XYZ file of N, CA and C in Angstrom:
810
model
N 115.432 91.879 112.699
C 116.853 92.076 112.791
C 117.338 92.746 111.516
N 118.185 93.767 111.664
C 118.686 94.485 110.502
C 119.678 93.633 109.734
N 119.694 93.739 108.420
C 120.701 93.057 107.627
C 120.850 93.769 106.300
N 122.045 93.625 105.726
C 122.340 94.189 104.421
C 122.771 93.037 103.531
N 122.162 92.915 102.361
C 122.494 91.792 101.504
C 122.250 92.139 100.049
N 122.907 91.389 99.172
C 122.641 91.508 97.742
C 121.413 90.698 97.404
N 120.595 91.216 96.532
C 119.427 90.449 96.097
C 119.893 89.257 95.276
N 119.335 88.095 95.567
C 119.755 86.891 94.849
C 119.296 86.911 93.399
N 118.137 87.508 93.161
C 117.624 87.615 91.796
C 117.337 89.088 91.516
N 118.318 89.801 90.968
C 118.157 91.242 90.785
C 116.975 91.582 89.895
N 116.288 92.660 90.263
C 115.178 93.170 89.468
C 115.645 94.436 88.781
N 115.445 94.515 87.501
C 115.935 95.649 86.736
C 115.080 96.878 87.006
N 115.698 97.950 87.548
C 114.941 99.181 87.743
C 114.807 99.907 86.422
N 113.900 100.898 86.320
C 113.771 101.646 85.075
C 115.026 102.441 84.768
N 115.206 102.825 83.508
C 116.350 103.625 83.126
C 116.302 104.963 83.860
N 117.429 105.390 84.387
C 117.487 106.621 85.157
C 118.631 107.485 84.669
N 118.531 108.786 84.910
C 119.579 109.707 84.487
C 120.605 109.910 85.592
N 120.202 109.776 86.853
C 121.146 109.859 87.959
C 121.706 108.456 88.206
N 122.946 108.374 88.718
C 123.604 107.058 88.775
C 123.013 106.057 89.769
N 122.265 106.521 90.771
C 121.730 105.620 91.796
C 120.217 105.787 91.877
N 119.515 104.675 92.080
C 118.088 104.749 92.354
C 117.789 103.992 93.635
N 116.948 104.598 94.475
C 116.560 104.000 95.742
C 115.107 103.547 95.671
N 114.877 102.287 96.014
C 113.523 101.789 96.231
C 113.327 101.782 97.748
N 112.389 102.608 98.237
C 112.203 102.783 99.672
C 110.888 102.112 100.070
N 110.982 101.064 100.869
C 109.828 100.248 101.257
C 109.338 100.690 102.637
N 108.085 101.139 102.695
C 107.542 101.620 103.957
C 106.107 101.147 104.144
N 105.676 101.198 105.387
C 104.279 100.992 105.760
C 103.852 102.288 106.453
N 102.786 102.950 105.992
C 102.398 104.238 106.571
C 102.212 104.217 108.085
N 101.849 103.052 108.651
C 101.579 102.977 110.077
C 102.786 102.542 110.908
N 103.906 102.262 110.262
C 105.086 101.788 110.982
C 105.870 102.982 111.537
N 106.081 103.053 112.859
C 106.831 104.176 113.442
C 108.235 104.322 112.861
N 108.877 103.196 112.554
C 110.221 103.279 111.974
C 110.187 103.886 110.573
N 109.075 103.714 109.862
C 108.962 104.317 108.541
C 108.928 105.838 108.644
N 108.358 106.359 109.734
C 108.381 107.802 109.964
C 109.802 108.281 110.198
N 110.589 107.484 110.912
C 111.991 107.853 111.135
C 112.788 107.786 109.839
N 112.406 106.854 108.952
C 113.066 106.774 107.648
C 112.857 108.065 106.863
N 111.711 108.713 107.077
C 111.427 109.969 106.392
C 112.506 111.001 106.701
N 112.952 111.068 107.965
C 113.998 112.022 108.349
C 115.289 111.748 107.590
N 115.664 110.478 107.493
C 116.879 110.103 106.781
C 116.768 110.441 105.303
N 115.619 110.130 104.709
C 115.421 110.416 103.288
C 115.465 111.913 103.022
N 114.876 112.712 103.899
C 114.902 114.164 103.721
C 116.340 114.686 103.744
N 117.128 114.197 104.686
C 118.511 114.672 104.774
C 119.324 114.225 103.559
N 119.081 112.996 103.103
C 119.755 112.526 101.889
C 119.376 113.397 100.687
N 118.104 113.762 100.599
C 117.656 114.621 99.502
C 118.339 115.981 99.559
N 118.410 116.546 100.753
C 119.006 117.878 100.910
C 120.476 117.871 100.522
N 121.197 116.845 100.933
C 122.650 116.855 100.751
C 123.128 116.169 99.475
N 122.404 115.112 99.039
C 122.966 114.293 97.961
C 121.981 113.909 96.866
N 120.869 114.635 96.717
C 119.884 114.179 95.731
C 120.347 114.360 94.290
N 121.521 114.984 94.064
C 122.074 115.054 92.709
C 122.681 113.709 92.298
N 122.750 112.768 93.245
C 123.298 111.447 92.937
C 122.219 110.378 92.729
N 121.006 110.630 93.181
C 120.030 109.542 93.155
C 118.611 110.017 92.867
N 117.819 109.082 92.374
C 116.364 109.240 92.330
C 115.799 108.243 93.329
N 114.520 108.364 93.613
C 113.934 107.473 94.608
C 112.501 107.152 94.260
N 112.074 106.034 94.765
C 110.698 105.578 94.568
C 110.180 105.000 95.871
N 109.029 105.487 96.306
C 108.387 104.941 97.504
C 107.565 103.717 97.108
N 107.772 102.609 97.812
C 107.003 101.384 97.592
C 106.214 101.095 98.868
N 104.900 101.072 98.738
C 104.044 100.808 99.896
C 104.040 99.315 100.184
N 104.532 98.952 101.358
C 104.668 97.537 101.736
C 103.762 97.244 102.920
N 102.485 97.299 102.683
C 101.495 97.092 103.739
C 101.449 95.620 104.127
N 101.361 95.367 105.414
C 101.280 93.995 105.921
C 99.845 93.501 105.774
N 99.607 92.677 104.759
C 98.245 92.237 104.470
C 97.671 91.346 105.557
N 98.510 90.583 106.241
C 97.992 89.715 107.305
C 97.416 90.564 108.436
N 98.081 91.695 108.718
C 97.568 92.616 109.728
C 96.262 93.236 109.270
N 96.208 93.581 107.979
C 94.991 94.179 107.442
C 93.832 93.212 107.515
N 94.089 91.944 107.208
C 93.024 90.947 107.257
C 92.465 90.812 108.672
N 93.387 90.915 109.656
C 92.941 90.833 111.054
C 92.108 92.055 111.431
N 92.617 93.230 111.027
C 91.943 94.479 111.396
C 90.659 94.714 110.615
N 90.497 93.992 109.491
C 89.326 94.239 108.656
C 88.026 93.883 109.378
N 88.136 93.119 110.478
C 86.939 92.829 111.268
C 86.317 94.122 111.793
N 87.164 95.156 111.913
C 86.674 96.415 112.453
C 86.234 97.380 111.357
N 86.231 96.914 110.125
C 85.760 97.761 109.032
C 84.333 98.199 109.303
N 84.063 99.452 109.074
C 82.721 99.932 109.370
C 82.302 100.981 108.362
N 81.008 101.143 108.241
C 80.480 102.206 107.403
C 79.472 102.998 108.199
N 79.507 104.314 108.068
C 78.535 105.121 108.776
C 78.166 106.299 107.894
N 76.920 106.705 107.966
C 76.473 107.795 107.115
C 76.951 109.127 107.670
N 77.576 109.893 106.805
C 78.017 111.245 107.133
C 77.391 112.161 106.105
N 76.346 112.874 106.499
C 75.617 113.654 105.506
C 74.915 112.693 104.572
N 75.132 112.909 103.273
C 74.469 112.060 102.275
C 75.386 110.968 101.772
N 76.630 110.895 102.329
C 77.607 109.959 101.786
C 77.917 108.851 102.790
N 78.280 107.712 102.270
C 78.709 106.608 103.119
C 80.194 106.762 103.399
N 80.560 106.891 104.668
C 81.964 107.013 105.044
C 82.478 105.643 105.466
N 83.462 105.140 104.758
C 84.004 103.811 105.012
C 85.344 103.941 105.711
N 85.607 103.048 106.650
C 86.879 103.045 107.363
C 87.505 101.661 107.281
N 88.784 101.612 106.892
C 89.494 100.337 106.782
C 90.995 100.627 106.791
N 91.818 99.772 107.417
C 93.258 100.045 107.513
C 94.003 100.024 106.180
N 93.411 99.486 105.117
C 94.096 99.483 103.828
C 93.897 100.800 103.069
N 92.919 101.588 103.462
C 92.573 102.789 102.693
C 93.721 103.807 102.583
N 94.510 104.056 103.637
C 95.613 105.010 103.481
C 96.613 104.599 102.403
N 96.903 103.305 102.303
C 97.840 102.830 101.284
C 97.278 103.060 99.887
N 95.992 102.786 99.719
C 95.356 103.022 98.423
C 95.344 104.519 98.114
N 95.091 105.344 99.128
C 95.042 106.791 98.933
C 96.395 107.331 98.468
N 97.478 106.798 99.021
C 98.819 107.244 98.616
C 99.059 106.937 97.138
N 98.618 105.766 96.699
C 98.780 105.413 95.285
C 97.874 106.267 94.401
N 96.691 106.637 94.897
C 95.814 107.536 94.139
C 96.473 108.911 93.996
N 97.097 109.381 95.071
C 97.803 110.671 95.021
C 98.970 110.610 94.045
N 99.607 109.445 93.953
C 100.777 109.286 93.083
C 100.432 109.493 91.609
N 99.167 109.291 91.251
C 98.750 109.527 89.870
C 98.815 111.012 89.520
N 98.955 111.860 90.530
C 99.165 113.290 90.300
C 100.637 113.671 90.411
N 101.504 112.664 90.485
C 102.945 112.915 90.512
C 103.590 112.341 91.760
N 104.870 111.982 91.637
C 105.596 111.378 92.745
C 105.700 112.322 93.937
N 105.920 113.603 93.670
C 106.027 114.571 94.764
C 104.691 114.758 95.476
N 103.602 114.696 94.697
C 102.272 114.800 95.297
C 102.041 113.634 96.257
N 102.468 112.437 95.842
C 102.311 111.255 96.690
C 103.150 111.379 97.957
N 104.365 111.928 97.821
C 105.249 112.071 98.981
C 104.669 113.087 99.961
N 104.101 114.201 99.435
C 103.446 115.181 100.300
C 102.274 114.533 101.038
N 101.532 113.730 100.302
C 100.354 113.082 100.880
C 100.766 112.106 101.981
N 101.790 111.308 101.711
C 102.296 110.368 102.709
C 102.750 111.111 103.962
N 103.477 112.215 103.778
C 103.960 112.981 104.922
C 102.804 113.540 105.745
N 101.747 113.978 105.056
C 100.592 114.529 105.766
C 99.868 113.430 106.548
N 99.778 112.231 105.962
C 99.185 111.098 106.694
C 99.991 110.809 107.960
N 101.312 110.755 107.808
C 102.174 110.477 108.965
C 102.060 111.578 110.022
N 101.888 112.808 109.558
C 101.699 113.928 110.494
C 100.444 113.716 111.335
N 99.338 113.356 110.692
C 98.088 113.149 111.427
C 98.172 111.927 112.338
N 98.912 110.908 111.923
C 99.102 109.739 112.783
C 99.868 110.141 114.039
N 100.954 110.912 113.854
C 101.780 111.346 114.994
C 100.998 112.237 115.956
N 100.235 113.178 115.400
C 99.503 114.133 116.227
C 98.152 113.601 116.694
N 97.739 112.470 116.099
C 96.442 111.861 116.426
C 95.293 112.844 116.173
N 95.385 113.553 115.062
C 94.393 114.584 114.739
C 93.329 114.105 113.758
N 93.542 112.997 113.081
C 92.532 112.446 112.167
C 92.589 110.927 112.200
N 91.460 110.320 111.946
C 91.422 108.877 111.739
C 91.753 108.630 110.268
N 93.016 108.367 109.976
C 93.459 108.281 108.585
C 92.983 107.007 107.899
N 92.286 106.137 108.638
C 91.689 104.958 108.016
C 90.304 105.269 107.445
N 89.857 106.491 107.660
C 88.536 106.900 107.207
C 88.618 107.540 105.821
N 87.721 107.137 104.938
C 87.701 107.676 103.580
C 87.489 109.193 103.590
N 86.580 109.665 104.430
C 86.318 111.113 104.463
C 87.543 111.881 104.939
N 88.285 111.329 105.907
C 89.504 111.988 106.388
C 90.569 112.030 105.295
N 90.653 110.971 104.507
C 91.636 110.918 103.420
C 91.320 111.947 102.339
N 90.049 112.220 102.126
C 89.657 113.274 101.190
C 90.080 114.636 101.740
N 89.877 114.844 103.044
C 90.291 116.098 103.677
C 91.802 116.302 103.569
N 92.551 115.217 103.721
C 94.016 115.302 103.621
C 94.431 115.672 102.205
N 93.712 115.169 101.208
C 94.002 115.541 99.817
C 93.836 117.050 99.623
N 92.815 117.621 100.260
C 92.623 119.075 100.193
C 93.782 119.801 100.861
N 94.221 119.293 102.014
C 95.334 119.914 102.736
C 96.618 119.914 101.903
N 96.768 118.894 101.047
C 97.971 118.762 100.220
C 97.849 119.496 98.886
N 96.732 120.205 98.709
C 96.482 120.941 97.455
C 96.441 120.028 96.238
N 95.927 118.812 96.429
C 95.726 117.923 95.297
C 94.438 118.308 94.574
N 94.303 117.835 93.351
C 93.036 117.976 92.642
C 92.083 116.962 93.273
N 91.195 117.432 94.141
C 90.362 116.535 94.952
C 89.395 115.734 94.088
N 88.861 116.349 93.058
C 87.946 115.631 92.170
C 88.673 114.482 91.477
N 89.877 114.769 91.007
C 90.674 113.723 90.351
C 91.090 112.651 91.353
N 91.481 113.084 92.555
C 91.884 112.139 93.604
C 90.743 111.196 93.957
N 89.535 111.742 94.114
C 88.371 110.930 94.469
C 88.059 109.907 93.374
N 88.161 110.354 92.118
C 87.906 109.438 90.996
C 88.974 108.351 90.926
N 90.224 108.741 91.171
C 91.335 107.784 91.095
C 91.314 106.781 92.240
N 90.736 107.180 93.370
C 90.752 106.331 94.559
C 90.197 104.934 94.272
N 89.118 104.876 93.513
C 88.510 103.581 93.218
C 88.808 103.064 91.831
N 89.842 103.635 91.179
C 90.123 103.261 89.789
C 90.957 101.986 89.688
N 90.916 101.367 88.508
C 91.745 100.192 88.241
C 93.225 100.551 88.269
N 93.555 101.778 87.827
C 94.960 102.209 87.803
C 95.553 102.242 89.213
N 94.773 102.766 90.159
C 95.253 102.826 91.535
C 95.374 101.425 92.136
N 94.382 100.583 91.896
C 94.431 99.204 92.400
C 95.640 98.469 91.829
N 95.895 98.673 90.538
C 97.043 98.024 89.893
C 98.357 98.537 90.482
N 98.434 99.848 90.728
C 99.659 100.430 91.289
C 99.944 99.855 92.675
N 98.899 99.707 93.493
C 99.062 99.134 94.826
C 99.495 97.674 94.730
N 98.874 96.924 93.823
C 99.245 95.518 93.628
C 100.693 95.396 93.152
N 101.129 96.334 92.313
C 102.521 96.330 91.840
C 103.486 96.523 93.000
N 103.140 97.434 93.917
C 103.995 97.655 95.081
C 104.110 96.388 95.922
N 102.990 95.716 96.129
C 103.017 94.476 96.909
C 103.814 93.393 96.189
N 103.702 93.366 94.850
C 104.459 92.391 94.052
C 105.961 92.648 94.168
N 106.363 93.923 94.055
C 107.776 94.279 94.173
C 108.292 93.902 95.562
N 107.472 94.133 96.580
C 107.862 93.789 97.957
C 108.136 92.293 98.076
N 107.273 91.472 97.456
C 107.486 90.016 97.498
C 108.701 89.610 96.679
N 108.814 90.179 95.476
C 109.907 89.794 94.582
C 111.275 90.135 95.167
N 111.363 91.232 95.861
C 112.638 91.647 96.459
C 112.824 91.075 97.856
N 111.873 90.239 98.260
C 111.948 89.530 99.539
C 112.139 90.506 100.706
N 111.306 91.538 100.701
C 111.327 92.514 101.786
C 110.498 91.965 102.940
N 111.148 91.673 104.037
C 110.440 91.118 105.183
C 110.507 92.032 106.403
N 111.027 93.246 106.193
C 111.097 94.213 107.282
C 110.942 95.608 106.700
N 110.114 96.414 107.347
C 109.990 97.807 106.934
C 110.383 98.704 108.108
N 111.077 99.809 107.764
C 111.452 100.235 106.410
C 112.666 99.466 105.897
N 112.801 99.423 104.601
C 113.991 98.880 103.938
C 114.274 99.736 102.711
N 115.527 99.728 102.270
C 115.906 100.423 101.039
C 116.694 99.459 100.168
N 116.386 99.442 98.870
C 117.213 98.711 97.908
C 117.884 99.747 97.015
N 119.215 99.690 96.952
C 120.015 100.597 96.139
C 120.359 99.922 94.813
N 120.116 100.621 93.707
C 120.547 100.167 92.386
C 121.530 101.176 91.816
N 122.569 100.668 91.144
C 123.433 101.602 90.425
C 123.015 101.636 88.962
N 123.760 102.398 88.135
C 123.338 102.613 86.755
C 123.593 101.407 85.855
N 124.329 100.410 86.344
C 124.567 99.199 85.556
C 123.420 98.221 85.842
N 122.521 98.061 84.885
C 121.302 97.295 85.130
C 121.579 95.806 85.343
N 122.789 95.346 84.944
C 123.104 93.929 85.162
C 123.487 93.653 86.619
N 123.863 94.706 87.361
C 124.311 94.508 88.739
C 123.135 94.235 89.662
N 123.421 93.494 90.723
C 122.396 93.220 91.708
C 122.130 94.451 92.560
N 120.921 94.530 93.095
C 120.614 95.600 94.018
C 121.169 95.291 95.398
N 121.444 96.334 96.160
C 121.919 96.180 97.531
C 120.763 96.468 98.478
N 120.323 95.441 99.198
C 119.178 95.579 100.086
C 119.638 95.892 101.502
N 119.080 96.961 102.066
C 119.390 97.358 103.439
C 118.098 97.248 104.238
N 117.995 96.191 105.020
C 116.770 95.938 105.777
C 116.823 96.626 107.131
N 115.727 97.244 107.509
C 115.680 97.907 108.798
C 116.163 99.343 108.728
N 116.430 99.902 109.886
C 116.782 101.313 110.004
C 118.179 101.444 110.576
N 119.016 102.247 109.914
C 120.380 102.498 110.362
C 120.585 103.993 110.567
N 121.727 104.351 111.134
C 122.053 105.771 111.273
C 122.352 106.348 109.895
N 122.217 107.637 109.758
C 122.338 108.331 108.483
C 123.661 108.033 107.765
N 124.757 108.015 108.509
C 126.080 107.853 107.887
C 126.222 106.524 107.150
N 125.473 105.518 107.566
C 125.528 104.224 106.880
C 125.039 104.365 105.442
N 123.969 105.109 105.236
C 123.416 105.289 103.893
C 124.358 106.128 103.020
N 125.003 107.105 103.625
C 125.980 107.914 102.877
C 127.158 107.040 102.454
N 127.610 106.164 103.351
C 128.721 105.275 103.030
C 128.357 104.321 101.892
N 127.120 103.856 101.873
C 126.669 102.973 100.792
C 126.695 103.722 99.462
N 126.245 104.970 99.455
C 126.317 105.778 98.236
C 127.758 105.901 97.752
N 128.672 106.157 98.672
C 130.091 106.276 98.309
C 130.600 104.997 97.650
N 130.248 103.863 98.236
C 130.741 102.589 97.718
C 130.141 102.277 96.345
N 128.852 102.547 96.184
C 128.215 102.275 94.895
C 128.720 103.215 93.808
N 129.063 104.435 94.190
C 129.584 105.414 93.230
C 131.092 105.305 93.060
N 131.709 104.473 93.923
C 133.167 104.311 93.920
C 133.859 105.662 94.111
N 133.339 106.418 95.066
C 133.875 107.741 95.375
C 134.263 107.800 96.846
N 135.470 108.304 97.107
C 135.900 108.450 98.499
C 135.188 109.613 99.178
N 134.940 110.668 98.395
C 134.251 111.846 98.925
C 133.111 112.223 97.987
N 131.950 112.475 98.545
C 130.811 112.923 97.757
C 130.686 114.440 97.852
N 130.173 115.030 96.787
C 129.928 116.474 96.794
C 128.612 116.719 97.513
N 128.682 117.431 98.625
C 127.490 117.678 99.422
C 126.914 119.050 99.093
N 125.628 119.097 98.837
C 124.969 120.370 98.562
C 124.948 121.226 99.826
N 125.030 122.549 99.685
C 124.978 123.412 100.874
C 123.624 123.302 101.560
N 123.632 123.454 102.864
C 122.395 123.359 103.621
C 121.472 124.527 103.274
N 120.188 124.282 103.203
C 119.245 125.367 102.901
C 119.040 126.253 104.126
N 118.523 127.431 103.906
C 118.106 128.278 105.022
C 116.856 127.662 105.651
N 116.480 128.151 106.831
C 115.262 127.659 107.467
C 114.058 127.887 106.562
N 114.039 129.053 105.912
C 112.916 129.382 105.037
C 112.858 128.411 103.853
N 114.018 128.120 103.278
C 114.065 127.178 102.154
C 113.678 125.771 102.604
N 114.109 125.405 103.814
C 113.803 124.072 104.343
C 112.297 123.878 104.485
N 111.623 124.879 105.067
C 110.186 124.744 105.279
C 109.387 124.978 104.008
N 110.017 125.571 103.015
C 109.361 125.669 101.713
C 109.352 124.301 101.032
N 110.396 123.526 101.286
C 110.520 122.195 100.672
C 109.742 121.144 101.453
N 109.854 121.187 102.775
C 109.153 120.234 103.644
C 108.294 121.048 104.612
N 107.001 121.085 104.391
C 106.136 122.019 105.117
C 106.036 121.741 106.621
N 106.197 120.482 107.019
C 106.081 120.115 108.437
C 107.310 119.317 108.858
N 107.913 119.729 109.993
C 109.108 119.046 110.481
C 109.096 119.004 112.000
N 109.729 117.982 112.553
C 109.869 117.895 114.006
C 111.131 118.640 114.438
N 111.207 118.959 115.731
C 112.408 119.602 116.272
C 113.622 118.717 116.046
N 113.436 117.405 116.225
C 114.549 116.464 116.069
C 115.062 116.455 114.626
N 114.141 116.537 113.660
C 114.558 116.559 112.260
C 115.409 117.787 111.953
N 114.962 118.940 112.424
C 115.691 120.182 112.185
C 117.070 120.114 112.825
N 117.141 119.618 114.058
C 118.423 119.485 114.747
C 119.361 118.559 113.986
N 118.807 117.467 113.470
C 119.626 116.486 112.747
C 120.132 117.052 111.426
N 119.282 117.748 110.706
C 119.676 118.293 109.394
C 120.787 119.322 109.539
N 120.699 120.170 110.569
C 121.698 121.227 110.748
C 122.832 120.834 111.696
N 122.772 119.601 112.200
C 123.794 119.105 113.139
C 123.950 120.051 114.325
N 122.819 120.413 114.919
C 122.812 121.266 116.101
C 122.060 120.546 117.207
N 122.129 121.090 118.409
C 121.450 120.444 119.530
C 119.940 120.670 119.442
N 119.218 119.869 120.190
C 117.760 119.995 120.239
C 117.369 121.391 120.730
N 118.072 121.885 121.760
C 117.752 123.201 122.314
C 118.014 124.320 121.311
N 119.124 124.201 120.565
C 119.424 125.212 119.542
C 118.358 125.216 118.454
N 117.956 124.028 118.030
C 116.918 123.928 116.995
C 115.613 124.539 117.487
N 115.249 124.215 118.721
C 113.998 124.739 119.273
C 114.044 126.266 119.389
N 115.200 126.790 119.772
C 115.332 128.245 119.888
C 115.136 128.928 118.535
N 115.755 128.372 117.493
C 115.618 128.950 116.154
C 114.188 128.828 115.638
N 113.544 127.726 115.943
C 112.166 127.511 115.500
C 111.209 128.464 116.205
N 111.432 128.689 117.492
C 110.574 129.605 118.238
C 110.716 131.034 117.731
N 111.934 131.415 117.304
C 112.132 132.745 116.716
C 111.229 132.930 115.509
N 111.188 131.893 114.674
C 110.384 131.982 113.444
C 108.895 131.869 113.730
N 108.564 131.219 114.838
C 107.166 131.189 115.237
C 106.713 132.586 115.676
N 107.574 133.311 116.399
C 107.245 134.671 116.825
C 107.108 135.608 115.636
N 107.851 135.314 114.560
C 107.745 136.097 113.334
C 106.552 135.654 112.487
N 105.807 134.656 113.011
C 104.622 134.109 112.338
C 104.949 133.481 110.976
N 106.160 132.944 110.876
C 106.550 132.221 109.658
C 106.126 130.761 109.744
N 106.136 130.203 110.955
C 105.747 128.818 111.170
C 104.841 128.757 112.392
N 104.165 127.631 112.560
C 103.322 127.420 113.730
C 103.698 126.110 114.400
N 103.390 126.009 115.673
C 103.753 124.831 116.459
C 102.541 123.934 116.644
N 102.737 122.630 116.400
C 101.696 121.627 116.599
C 102.256 120.592 117.565
N 101.526 120.290 118.607
C 102.085 119.344 119.578
C 101.009 118.526 120.261
N 101.442 117.360 120.746
C 100.647 116.586 121.690
C 101.621 116.039 122.730
N 101.202 115.050 123.502
C 102.076 114.549 124.572
C 103.300 113.824 124.049
N 103.249 113.375 122.788
C 104.317 112.525 122.250
C 105.311 113.265 121.348
N 104.884 114.322 120.665
C 105.739 114.922 119.641
C 105.409 116.395 119.458
N 106.414 117.156 119.027
C 106.216 118.551 118.649
C 106.602 118.699 117.181
N 105.682 119.235 116.391
C 105.938 119.478 114.972
C 105.825 120.963 114.697
N 106.542 121.404 113.660
C 106.516 122.796 113.233
C 106.093 122.829 111.776
N 105.153 123.708 111.463
C 104.579 123.724 110.127
C 104.568 125.141 109.567
N 104.811 125.231 108.257
C 104.714 126.512 107.584
C 103.381 127.145 107.895
N 103.399 128.412 108.212
C 102.172 129.121 108.580
C 101.188 129.104 107.418
N 99.975 128.605 107.668
C 98.964 128.501 106.627
C 98.283 129.844 106.392
């Protein structure tokens, strides 16, 4: 059940230069977390001059313990390929050691493969391939995957999830620039306007300055893969209008279409 509440024991976020910081709690395998991505992208496009953000991986360990019975290893070439449901979460934290944006790209690529069912993202070898797709330093990523730094980062995310009493994903905790103030926890998924209204209230502003919408080319330069629904939502146009504009750019070979029975995605032409 969705709820919005003040944290009873506020946790001090790091010092920030923008007035608001968002702690975004997600599970890579949660369908609602994929929908949260659309909201976060639109917030970034229109209002990222007001806030910074941090992704917190909130993996359900009880589910992982159950699924770990299916953990398996199989030889692929000369290497042991291991598969386990916790590996994607660890991989995201390994990518984060190359920067927050690198981690966000990596998370988006994992979600893309989950939606399209094109890779077994629980497989170590598949996660290495995804690092290549994201233009990460693969040698560094592979070394970081099993490092103490990555394990500690993942444990920190789980600790923050417990400390902030996050019992539903996705969730967002909003902090303002006054570190003594409590955070505002928004559990579950709401419509976009709710998050904008929260920003207004925390900033004590009746009207926020909205950045101009990017062109299609700028949009796909920033977010390489998007669904038709995301594009329609960002530009406040109908699904058919969005699809028509996307098909125009596909004919110009600027983007390509990826689809299965469940979803249609559009990706910058590789």
